[in-house]
Amino acid sequence: MSRRLWRATLAGIVSFGAAGLGAAACGSREVATAGATRLDPLAWTQCEQVSTSSGFECATMQVPLDYAKPDGEQIGIALIRLKAAEPGRRLGSLVFNFGGPGGSGVSTLLNAASAFSVLGRRYDLVSFDPRGVDRSSGVRCLDDRRMDQFLAEEPSLNVDTERALDVEFANACYKNSGKILPYVGTINAARDMDALRAALGDSHLNYFGFSYGTHLGAAYATLYPKNVGRMVLDSALDPSVSMLEMSKTQALGFQLAYEDYLTDCAKTTQSCPLGPDKAAANGAVLSLLDDLESRPVKVGDREVTATLARTGITQALYSRLTWPLLTDALVDARKGDPSGLLALADQYGGRQPNGTYSTLQSSLPAILCADTTDRPTVAQAGALARQLLKPTPIFAATAASAGMCSLWRTPGEDTNQHVDATGSNPIVVVGVTHDPATPYQWAPRLANQLRTAVLLTLNGEGHGAYGQSPCIDTAVNAYLNDGKVPANGLTC
């Protein structure tokens, strides 16, 4: 896969997130290996539906469902590995988390490994489905047909409608996945990563995390600072932000990305097909959404609503590389064919071509709600959404989803929100100035909280810096491959 295609693929995974239950707080240190009580050798075999020539191997690692009961019920964590291309120069394993929360590391590494070929020369590239995700006891809520309908309606600015949708979803998650819901938080996932480190035979964890993966890496470094090897956290999340602050910051971040997209469209040599200037193009998009609000358009056996159209727009703004796709989709939708917007919305929602869904949209709220006791009500979230209508009319409604956790059937906890990696090796934190999903201000905040981090900045667009800038790539590759810590404050 080319770097360009990888960026477009990754944009659908690296959303963001915010930990699980257990005896130790994230602010404390865990010395023993998390999975030491039952650390069976990993049995690597050929991955299903992958040719032997690909080189990928898969395995399942058994870990405790509840780390407070290490000898109790176990669950399987799905793993994938691509061995180092130069085994004679091998440095160990490099573990990836591509974000979400709720993204499948197995599927993403399978599709994106070639983008990390420079790192894959000396590292075994390894990823996993975190607990509660896809192959690792993935959280399941609504069936596929109802998920189609749910994502076409939610989020809603109508508080009663939003509450009814959220109640239905939360109850379905509890009914279908109630056993694992209390244990899917970030602290337990970090413990799973230390079990993975030990099972791989590595004395230290070398790690590359994107978006929510930066939170997972920060939690790991807080629990196990002495086990941190070379760690890069790209598109950093500030774990201390509240649910409503996170929703507001993201909505405004996507508005900034949308305005940058319109400006870019208006700079084309020919007039922007949405309008002769930025204001006209924005008016055309808003008019299209108004039309879909009152008259959804059929695509096959589905209806494209204004909600799905907004989701499609959001998906395309994760990466500058997908801006041309957005223009084409909007132009077609104005002509009566919104199938392009629907395809983008399906990528965001984890919908497969056969109509089935990954666990992404179910795992994401499960992990978010496990990771905090913050429970803004549906009414509070709706009030924020209405306040955002003027500054960000397209993305304001997303804030209405912040009330979901108030209806969740299992409690959350806050220890994952306090990170401090004192005693660890240097950690590299990377932020992008116009990142819509994890806005730039979160990167210096995370770096400061970790205490052992250096900050890299990319002046640019999109979610994720690696792969966008030779300057960033050179610094990251030199650190991971050669141990050269970048200068703190490096800006590309």
CSV table of C-alpha atoms in Angstrom, one decimal, residues 29-445:
chain,number,residue,atom,x,y,z
A,29,ARG,CA,3.7,2.0,39.5
A,30,GLU,CA,3.2,-1.6,38.7
A,31,VAL,CA,6.5,-3.5,38.9
A,32,ALA,CA,5.5,-7.0,38.1
A,33,THR,CA,4.6,-8.1,34.6
A,34,ALA,CA,0.9,-7.7,34.2
A,35,GLY,CA,0.3,-11.2,32.8
A,36,ALA,CA,3.0,-13.0,34.7
A,37,THR,CA,0.6,-15.3,36.6
A,38,ARG,CA,-0.3,-17.1,33.4
A,39,LEU,CA,2.1,-16.3,30.6
A,40,ASP,CA,1.8,-19.0,28.0
A,41,PRO,CA,4.1,-19.1,24.9
A,42,LEU,CA,2.6,-17.4,21.9
A,43,ALA,CA,1.7,-19.8,19.1
A,44,TRP,CA,2.2,-17.8,15.9
A,45,THR,CA,0.5,-19.2,12.8
A,46,GLN,CA,-0.5,-18.0,9.4
A,47,CYS,CA,-3.2,-15.4,9.6
A,48,GLU,CA,-6.6,-16.4,8.1
A,49,GLN,CA,-7.3,-15.2,4.6
A,50,VAL,CA,-3.7,-14.0,4.1
A,51,SER,CA,-1.2,-15.7,1.8
A,52,THR,CA,1.9,-17.3,3.2
A,53,SER,CA,4.0,-15.0,1.0
A,54,SER,CA,2.7,-11.9,2.9
A,55,GLY,CA,4.8,-12.8,6.0
A,56,PHE,CA,2.1,-12.0,8.5
A,57,GLU,CA,1.6,-14.2,11.5
A,58,CYS,CA,-1.2,-14.2,14.0
A,59,ALA,CA,-1.6,-15.4,17.6
A,60,THR,CA,-3.9,-15.1,20.6
A,61,MET,CA,-2.6,-14.1,24.0
A,62,GLN,CA,-4.5,-15.1,27.1
A,63,VAL,CA,-4.9,-12.4,29.8
A,64,PRO,CA,-7.2,-12.1,32.9
A,65,LEU,CA,-10.6,-10.6,32.3
A,66,ASP,CA,-10.2,-9.0,35.7
A,67,TYR,CA,-6.6,-8.3,36.8
A,68,ALA,CA,-7.8,-8.3,40.4
A,69,LYS,CA,-8.4,-12.1,39.8
A,70,PRO,CA,-5.3,-13.1,37.8
A,71,ASP,CA,-6.1,-16.8,38.0
A,72,GLY,CA,-9.8,-16.3,37.1
A,73,GLU,CA,-11.5,-16.1,33.7
A,74,GLN,CA,-9.2,-15.4,30.8
A,75,ILE,CA,-9.9,-13.6,27.5
A,76,GLY,CA,-8.0,-13.8,24.3
A,77,ILE,CA,-6.1,-10.8,22.8
A,78,ALA,CA,-5.7,-11.1,19.0
A,79,LEU,CA,-2.2,-10.3,17.8
A,80,ILE,CA,-0.5,-9.9,14.4
A,81,ARG,CA,3.2,-9.7,13.5
A,82,LEU,CA,5.4,-9.1,10.5
A,83,LYS,CA,9.0,-10.1,11.3
A,84,ALA,CA,11.9,-7.8,10.7
A,85,ALA,CA,13.2,-7.7,7.1
A,86,GLU,CA,16.8,-7.7,8.4
A,87,PRO,CA,16.9,-10.2,11.2
A,88,GLY,CA,20.6,-9.8,11.6
A,89,ARG,CA,20.1,-6.2,12.7
A,90,ARG,CA,16.8,-6.8,14.6
A,91,LEU,CA,16.1,-4.4,17.5
A,92,GLY,CA,13.1,-6.3,18.9
A,93,SER,CA,9.4,-5.7,18.5
A,94,LEU,CA,7.6,-2.4,17.7
A,95,VAL,CA,4.0,-2.5,19.0
A,96,PHE,CA,1.4,-0.2,17.4
A,97,ASN,CA,-2.0,1.1,18.4
A,98,PHE,CA,-3.7,3.0,15.6
A,99,GLY,CA,-6.3,4.7,17.7
A,100,GLY,CA,-10.1,4.8,18.1
A,101,PRO,CA,-10.6,3.9,20.8
A,102,GLY,CA,-12.0,0.7,19.2
A,103,GLY,CA,-9.8,0.4,16.1
A,104,SER,CA,-8.6,-3.0,15.1
A,105,GLY,CA,-4.8,-3.1,15.2
A,106,VAL,CA,-4.8,-6.5,13.5
A,107,SER,CA,-6.7,-5.2,10.4
A,108,THR,CA,-4.9,-1.9,10.3
A,109,LEU,CA,-1.4,-3.3,10.4
A,110,LEU,CA,-2.4,-5.9,7.8
A,111,ASN,CA,-3.3,-3.0,5.4
A,112,ALA,CA,-0.8,-0.4,6.4
A,113,ALA,CA,2.5,-2.3,7.2
A,114,SER,CA,4.2,-1.1,4.0
A,115,ALA,CA,4.0,2.5,5.2
A,116,PHE,CA,6.3,1.5,8.1
A,117,SER,CA,8.8,-0.3,5.9
A,118,VAL,CA,11.8,1.8,7.2
A,119,LEU,CA,10.9,0.6,10.7
A,120,GLY,CA,10.1,-2.9,9.6
A,121,ARG,CA,13.7,-3.5,8.5
A,122,ARG,CA,15.0,-3.8,12.1
A,123,TYR,CA,11.8,-4.3,14.1
A,124,ASP,CA,9.1,-7.0,14.1
A,125,LEU,CA,6.0,-4.9,13.5
A,126,VAL,CA,3.3,-6.0,16.0
A,127,SER,CA,-0.2,-4.9,16.7
A,128,PHE,CA,-3.3,-6.2,18.4
A,129,ASP,CA,-7.0,-5.8,18.9
A,130,PRO,CA,-7.3,-4.3,22.4
A,131,ARG,CA,-9.7,-5.9,24.8
A,132,GLY,CA,-13.3,-5.2,23.8
A,133,VAL,CA,-12.3,-4.7,20.1
A,134,ASP,CA,-13.2,-7.0,17.2
A,135,ARG,CA,-11.4,-10.3,17.7
A,136,SER,CA,-10.5,-9.6,21.3
A,137,SER,CA,-14.0,-10.1,22.9
A,138,GLY,CA,-15.3,-7.2,20.9
A,139,VAL,CA,-18.2,-5.2,22.3
A,140,ARG,CA,-21.4,-5.8,20.4
A,141,CYS,CA,-24.5,-3.7,20.8
A,142,LEU,CA,-27.1,-3.2,18.0
A,143,ASP,CA,-27.5,-5.7,15.1
A,144,ASP,CA,-26.3,-4.5,11.7
A,145,ARG,CA,-29.7,-3.5,10.4
A,146,ARG,CA,-30.4,-1.4,13.5
A,147,MET,CA,-26.9,0.1,13.4
A,148,ASP,CA,-27.7,1.4,9.9
A,149,GLN,CA,-30.7,3.1,11.3
A,150,PHE,CA,-29.0,4.3,14.5
A,151,LEU,CA,-26.1,6.0,12.6
A,152,ALA,CA,-28.6,7.7,10.2
A,153,GLU,CA,-30.3,9.3,13.2
A,154,GLU,CA,-27.7,9.9,15.9
A,155,PRO,CA,-26.5,12.4,17.0
A,156,SER,CA,-29.6,14.5,17.2
A,157,LEU,CA,-30.1,18.0,18.4
A,158,ASN,CA,-33.5,17.0,19.7
A,159,VAL,CA,-32.9,16.0,23.4
A,160,ASP,CA,-35.8,13.5,23.6
A,161,THR,CA,-34.7,11.8,20.4
A,162,GLU,CA,-31.1,11.7,21.5
A,163,ARG,CA,-32.0,10.3,24.9
A,164,ALA,CA,-34.1,7.6,23.3
A,165,LEU,CA,-31.4,6.6,20.9
A,166,ASP,CA,-28.7,6.6,23.6
A,167,VAL,CA,-30.9,4.5,26.0
A,168,GLU,CA,-31.5,1.9,23.3
A,169,PHE,CA,-27.8,1.7,22.5
A,170,ALA,CA,-26.6,1.5,26.1
A,171,ASN,CA,-29.1,-1.2,26.9
A,172,ALA,CA,-28.1,-3.2,23.9
A,173,CYS,CA,-24.4,-3.0,24.8
A,174,TYR,CA,-25.2,-4.2,28.3
A,175,LYS,CA,-27.4,-7.0,27.1
A,176,ASN,CA,-25.0,-8.3,24.5
A,177,SER,CA,-21.6,-7.5,26.1
A,178,GLY,CA,-22.3,-6.8,29.7
A,179,LYS,CA,-19.6,-9.2,31.0
A,180,ILE,CA,-16.7,-7.4,29.4
A,181,LEU,CA,-17.9,-3.8,29.7
A,182,PRO,CA,-16.4,-3.2,33.2
A,183,TYR,CA,-13.0,-4.3,32.0
A,184,VAL,CA,-12.4,-2.6,28.7
A,185,GLY,CA,-10.7,0.6,30.0
A,186,THR,CA,-7.3,1.9,29.1
A,187,ILE,CA,-5.6,0.8,32.3
A,188,ASN,CA,-6.4,-2.9,31.6
A,189,ALA,CA,-5.3,-2.4,28.0
A,190,ALA,CA,-2.0,-1.1,29.2
A,191,ARG,CA,-1.6,-4.1,31.5
A,192,ASP,CA,-2.3,-6.3,28.5
A,193,MET,CA,0.5,-4.5,26.6
A,194,ASP,CA,2.9,-5.3,29.4
A,195,ALA,CA,1.9,-8.9,29.1
A,196,LEU,CA,2.5,-8.7,25.4
A,197,ARG,CA,5.9,-7.2,25.9
A,198,ALA,CA,6.9,-10.1,28.2
A,199,ALA,CA,5.3,-12.7,25.8
A,200,LEU,CA,7.3,-11.2,22.9
A,201,GLY,CA,10.5,-11.7,25.0
A,202,ASP,CA,11.3,-8.0,25.1
A,203,SER,CA,12.8,-6.3,28.2
A,204,HIS,CA,11.3,-3.0,27.1
A,205,LEU,CA,8.3,-2.0,25.2
A,206,ASN,CA,9.0,-0.1,21.9
A,207,TYR,CA,5.7,1.5,21.0
A,208,PHE,CA,4.2,3.7,18.3
A,209,GLY,CA,0.7,5.1,19.2
A,210,PHE,CA,-1.6,7.3,17.2
A,211,SER,CA,-4.5,9.4,18.5
A,212,TYR,CA,-6.2,7.3,21.3
A,213,GLY,CA,-3.0,5.2,21.1
A,214,THR,CA,-1.2,8.1,22.7
A,215,HIS,CA,-3.4,7.9,25.7
A,216,LEU,CA,-2.8,4.1,25.9
A,217,GLY,CA,1.0,4.7,25.6
A,218,ALA,CA,0.9,7.4,28.3
A,219,ALA,CA,-1.0,5.1,30.7
A,220,TYR,CA,1.5,2.4,30.0
A,221,ALA,CA,4.4,4.7,30.7
A,222,THR,CA,2.8,5.8,34.0
A,223,LEU,CA,2.3,2.2,35.1
A,224,TYR,CA,5.6,0.8,33.9
A,225,PRO,CA,8.1,3.6,33.4
A,226,LYS,CA,11.1,1.3,33.7
A,227,ASN,CA,9.7,-0.9,31.0
A,228,VAL,CA,9.4,1.9,28.4
A,229,GLY,CA,11.8,1.5,25.5
A,230,ARG,CA,11.5,3.9,22.5
A,231,MET,CA,8.0,5.4,22.5
A,232,VAL,CA,6.4,7.7,19.9
A,233,LEU,CA,2.9,9.3,20.6
A,234,ASP,CA,1.5,10.9,17.4
A,235,SER,CA,-1.6,13.1,17.4
A,236,ALA,CA,-1.6,13.4,21.1
A,237,LEU,CA,-4.7,13.2,23.3
A,238,ASP,CA,-4.8,15.1,26.6
A,239,PRO,CA,-6.4,12.5,29.0
A,240,SER,CA,-7.4,15.1,31.6
A,241,VAL,CA,-10.0,16.9,29.5
A,242,SER,CA,-13.7,16.5,30.4
A,243,MET,CA,-16.3,14.9,28.1
A,244,LEU,CA,-17.9,18.2,27.3
A,245,GLU,CA,-14.6,20.0,26.8
A,246,MET,CA,-13.4,17.2,24.5
A,247,SER,CA,-16.6,17.4,22.4
A,248,LYS,CA,-16.4,21.2,22.1
A,249,THR,CA,-12.7,21.2,21.2
A,250,GLN,CA,-13.2,18.6,18.5
A,251,ALA,CA,-16.2,20.3,17.0
A,252,LEU,CA,-14.3,23.5,16.7
A,253,GLY,CA,-11.3,21.6,15.4
A,254,PHE,CA,-13.3,20.1,12.6
A,255,GLN,CA,-14.7,23.5,11.8
A,256,LEU,CA,-11.2,24.8,11.4
A,257,ALA,CA,-10.3,21.9,9.1
A,258,TYR,CA,-13.5,22.4,7.1
A,259,GLU,CA,-12.7,26.1,6.6
A,260,ASP,CA,-9.2,25.2,5.5
A,261,TYR,CA,-10.7,22.7,3.0
A,262,LEU,CA,-13.0,25.4,1.6
A,263,THR,CA,-10.1,27.9,1.3
A,264,ASP,CA,-8.1,25.2,-0.5
A,265,CYS,CA,-11.0,24.5,-2.8
A,266,ALA,CA,-11.3,28.2,-3.7
A,267,LYS,CA,-7.6,28.4,-4.6
A,268,THR,CA,-7.9,25.9,-7.4
A,269,THR,CA,-6.9,27.1,-10.9
A,270,GLN,CA,-10.5,26.6,-12.0
A,271,SER,CA,-13.3,27.9,-9.7
A,272,CYS,CA,-14.2,25.6,-6.9
A,273,PRO,CA,-17.0,23.3,-8.2
A,274,LEU,CA,-19.0,24.1,-5.0
A,275,GLY,CA,-18.9,27.9,-5.7
A,276,PRO,CA,-16.7,30.7,-6.9
A,277,ASP,CA,-15.4,31.5,-3.4
A,278,LYS,CA,-15.2,30.2,0.1
A,279,ALA,CA,-18.5,31.8,1.2
A,280,ALA,CA,-20.4,30.5,-1.8
A,281,ALA,CA,-18.9,27.0,-1.3
A,282,ASN,CA,-20.0,26.9,2.3
A,283,GLY,CA,-23.5,28.1,1.4
A,284,ALA,CA,-23.8,25.2,-1.1
A,285,VAL,CA,-22.8,22.7,1.5
A,286,LEU,CA,-25.2,24.1,4.1
A,287,SER,CA,-28.0,24.2,1.5
A,288,LEU,CA,-27.3,20.5,0.7
A,289,LEU,CA,-27.5,19.5,4.3
A,290,ASP,CA,-30.7,21.5,4.8
A,291,ASP,CA,-32.2,19.6,1.8
A,292,LEU,CA,-31.2,16.2,3.2
A,293,GLU,CA,-32.6,17.2,6.6
A,294,SER,CA,-36.1,17.5,5.1
A,295,ARG,CA,-35.8,15.0,2.3
A,296,PRO,CA,-33.3,12.2,2.7
A,297,VAL,CA,-32.2,10.6,-0.6
A,298,LYS,CA,-32.3,6.8,-1.2
A,299,VAL,CA,-29.1,5.0,-2.2
A,300,GLY,CA,-30.1,1.4,-2.8
A,301,ASP,CA,-32.1,0.2,0.2
A,302,ARG,CA,-30.7,2.9,2.5
A,303,GLU,CA,-31.5,6.6,3.0
A,304,VAL,CA,-28.8,9.2,3.2
A,305,THR,CA,-29.8,11.6,5.9
A,306,ALA,CA,-28.2,14.9,6.8
A,307,THR,CA,-26.6,13.1,9.8
A,308,LEU,CA,-24.9,10.6,7.5
A,309,ALA,CA,-23.8,13.4,5.2
A,310,ARG,CA,-22.2,15.3,8.1
A,311,THR,CA,-20.5,12.1,9.1
A,312,GLY,CA,-19.1,11.7,5.6
A,313,ILE,CA,-17.8,15.2,5.6
A,314,THR,CA,-16.2,14.6,9.0
A,315,GLN,CA,-14.5,11.5,7.7
A,316,ALA,CA,-13.0,13.3,4.7
A,317,LEU,CA,-11.5,16.0,6.9
A,318,TYR,CA,-9.2,13.6,8.8
A,319,SER,CA,-6.7,13.9,6.0
A,320,ARG,CA,-5.9,16.5,3.4
A,321,LEU,CA,-5.5,13.5,1.0
A,322,THR,CA,-9.2,12.9,1.1
A,323,TRP,CA,-10.2,16.5,0.3
A,324,PRO,CA,-10.6,15.8,-3.4
A,325,LEU,CA,-12.9,12.8,-2.5
A,326,LEU,CA,-15.0,15.2,-0.4
A,327,THR,CA,-15.3,17.7,-3.3
A,328,ASP,CA,-16.4,14.9,-5.7
A,329,ALA,CA,-18.9,13.5,-3.1
A,330,LEU,CA,-20.4,16.9,-2.4
A,331,VAL,CA,-20.7,17.8,-6.1
A,332,ASP,CA,-22.4,14.5,-6.8
A,333,ALA,CA,-24.7,14.9,-3.8
A,334,ARG,CA,-25.9,18.3,-5.1
A,335,LYS,CA,-26.8,16.5,-8.3
A,336,GLY,CA,-28.9,14.0,-6.4
A,337,ASP,CA,-26.4,11.2,-5.9
A,338,PRO,CA,-25.1,11.2,-2.3
A,339,SER,CA,-23.5,7.7,-2.6
A,340,GLY,CA,-20.0,9.2,-2.2
A,341,LEU,CA,-20.9,10.8,1.1
A,342,LEU,CA,-22.5,7.5,2.2
A,343,ALA,CA,-19.3,5.7,1.4
A,344,LEU,CA,-17.3,8.1,3.5
A,345,ALA,CA,-19.8,7.8,6.4
A,346,ASP,CA,-19.6,4.0,6.2
A,347,GLN,CA,-15.8,4.2,6.5
A,348,TYR,CA,-16.2,6.3,9.6
A,349,GLY,CA,-18.7,3.9,11.0
A,350,GLY,CA,-16.8,0.7,10.4
A,351,ARG,CA,-19.4,-0.6,8.0
A,352,GLN,CA,-18.2,-3.3,5.6
A,353,PRO,CA,-19.2,-3.7,1.9
A,354,ASN,CA,-21.4,-6.7,2.9
A,355,GLY,CA,-23.4,-4.6,5.4
A,356,THR,CA,-21.8,-5.9,8.5
A,357,TYR,CA,-20.1,-3.6,11.1
A,358,SER,CA,-16.8,-3.9,12.9
A,359,THR,CA,-17.1,-3.3,16.6
A,360,LEU,CA,-15.6,0.3,16.2
A,361,GLN,CA,-18.8,2.2,17.0
A,362,SER,CA,-19.6,-0.1,19.9
A,363,SER,CA,-16.1,-0.4,21.4
A,364,LEU,CA,-15.5,3.3,21.3
A,365,PRO,CA,-18.3,4.4,23.7
A,366,ALA,CA,-17.6,1.4,25.9
A,367,ILE,CA,-14.0,2.4,26.4
A,368,LEU,CA,-14.7,6.1,26.7
A,369,CYS,CA,-17.4,5.4,29.4
A,370,ALA,CA,-15.1,2.9,31.2
A,371,ASP,CA,-12.4,5.6,31.3
A,372,THR,CA,-14.2,8.3,33.3
A,373,THR,CA,-16.7,9.0,36.0
A,374,ASP,CA,-17.6,12.2,34.1
A,375,ARG,CA,-21.3,11.7,33.2
A,376,PRO,CA,-22.7,14.8,31.5
A,377,THR,CA,-26.4,14.4,31.0
A,378,VAL,CA,-28.1,14.2,27.6
A,379,ALA,CA,-29.6,17.6,28.3
A,380,GLN,CA,-26.2,19.1,29.1
A,381,ALA,CA,-24.7,17.7,26.0
A,382,GLY,CA,-27.6,18.9,23.9
A,383,ALA,CA,-27.2,22.4,25.4
A,384,LEU,CA,-23.6,22.4,24.4
A,385,ALA,CA,-24.5,21.3,20.9
A,386,ARG,CA,-27.0,24.1,20.5
A,387,GLN,CA,-24.3,26.6,21.7
A,388,LEU,CA,-22.0,25.4,19.0
A,389,LEU,CA,-24.5,25.8,16.2
A,390,LYS,CA,-23.4,29.3,15.3
A,391,PRO,CA,-19.6,28.8,15.3
A,392,THR,CA,-19.8,25.3,13.8
A,393,PRO,CA,-23.2,24.5,12.2
A,394,ILE,CA,-22.1,21.3,10.5
A,395,PHE,CA,-20.3,19.7,13.5
A,396,ALA,CA,-22.3,21.1,16.5
A,397,ALA,CA,-24.5,18.0,16.7
A,398,THR,CA,-21.6,15.7,17.5
A,399,ALA,CA,-21.5,17.2,20.9
A,400,ALA,CA,-24.9,15.7,21.7
A,401,SER,CA,-23.3,12.3,21.9
A,402,ALA,CA,-21.4,13.3,25.0
A,403,GLY,CA,-24.4,12.4,27.1
A,404,MET,CA,-24.1,8.7,26.3
A,405,CYS,CA,-22.1,7.8,29.4
A,406,SER,CA,-24.8,9.2,31.7
A,407,LEU,CA,-27.0,6.3,30.5
A,408,TRP,CA,-24.2,3.6,30.6
A,409,ARG,CA,-25.0,0.5,32.7
A,410,THR,CA,-21.5,0.0,34.1
A,411,PRO,CA,-19.4,2.5,36.1
A,412,GLY,CA,-16.3,4.3,35.0
A,413,GLU,CA,-13.1,5.4,36.8
A,414,ASP,CA,-10.6,8.2,36.5
A,415,THR,CA,-7.2,6.9,37.3
A,416,ASN,CA,-6.2,6.8,33.7
A,417,GLN,CA,-6.6,10.5,33.4
A,418,HIS,CA,-3.5,11.2,35.5
A,419,VAL,CA,-0.3,10.4,33.7
A,420,ASP,CA,3.3,10.8,34.9
A,421,ALA,CA,6.1,8.8,33.3
A,422,THR,CA,8.9,10.0,35.6
A,423,GLY,CA,11.8,7.5,35.4
A,424,SER,CA,11.0,6.4,31.8
A,425,ASN,CA,13.3,6.7,28.8
A,426,PRO,CA,12.5,9.8,26.6
A,427,ILE,CA,9.1,9.7,25.0
A,428,VAL,CA,8.5,11.6,21.7
A,429,VAL,CA,5.1,13.4,21.5
A,430,VAL,CA,4.0,14.7,18.1
A,431,GLY,CA,1.2,17.2,17.3
A,432,VAL,CA,-0.2,18.7,14.1
A,433,THR,CA,-1.2,22.4,14.3
A,434,HIS,CA,-4.5,21.9,12.3
A,435,ASP,CA,-5.4,18.4,13.5
A,436,PRO,CA,-9.2,18.3,13.7
A,437,ALA,CA,-9.6,15.2,15.9
A,438,THR,CA,-6.9,15.7,18.5
A,439,PRO,CA,-6.3,19.5,18.4
A,440,TYR,CA,-2.7,20.7,18.7
A,441,GLN,CA,-3.0,22.1,22.1
A,442,TRP,CA,-3.4,18.6,23.5
A,443,ALA,CA,0.1,17.7,22.4
A,444,PRO,CA,2.1,20.1,24.6
A,445,ARG,CA,-0.2,19.3,27.5
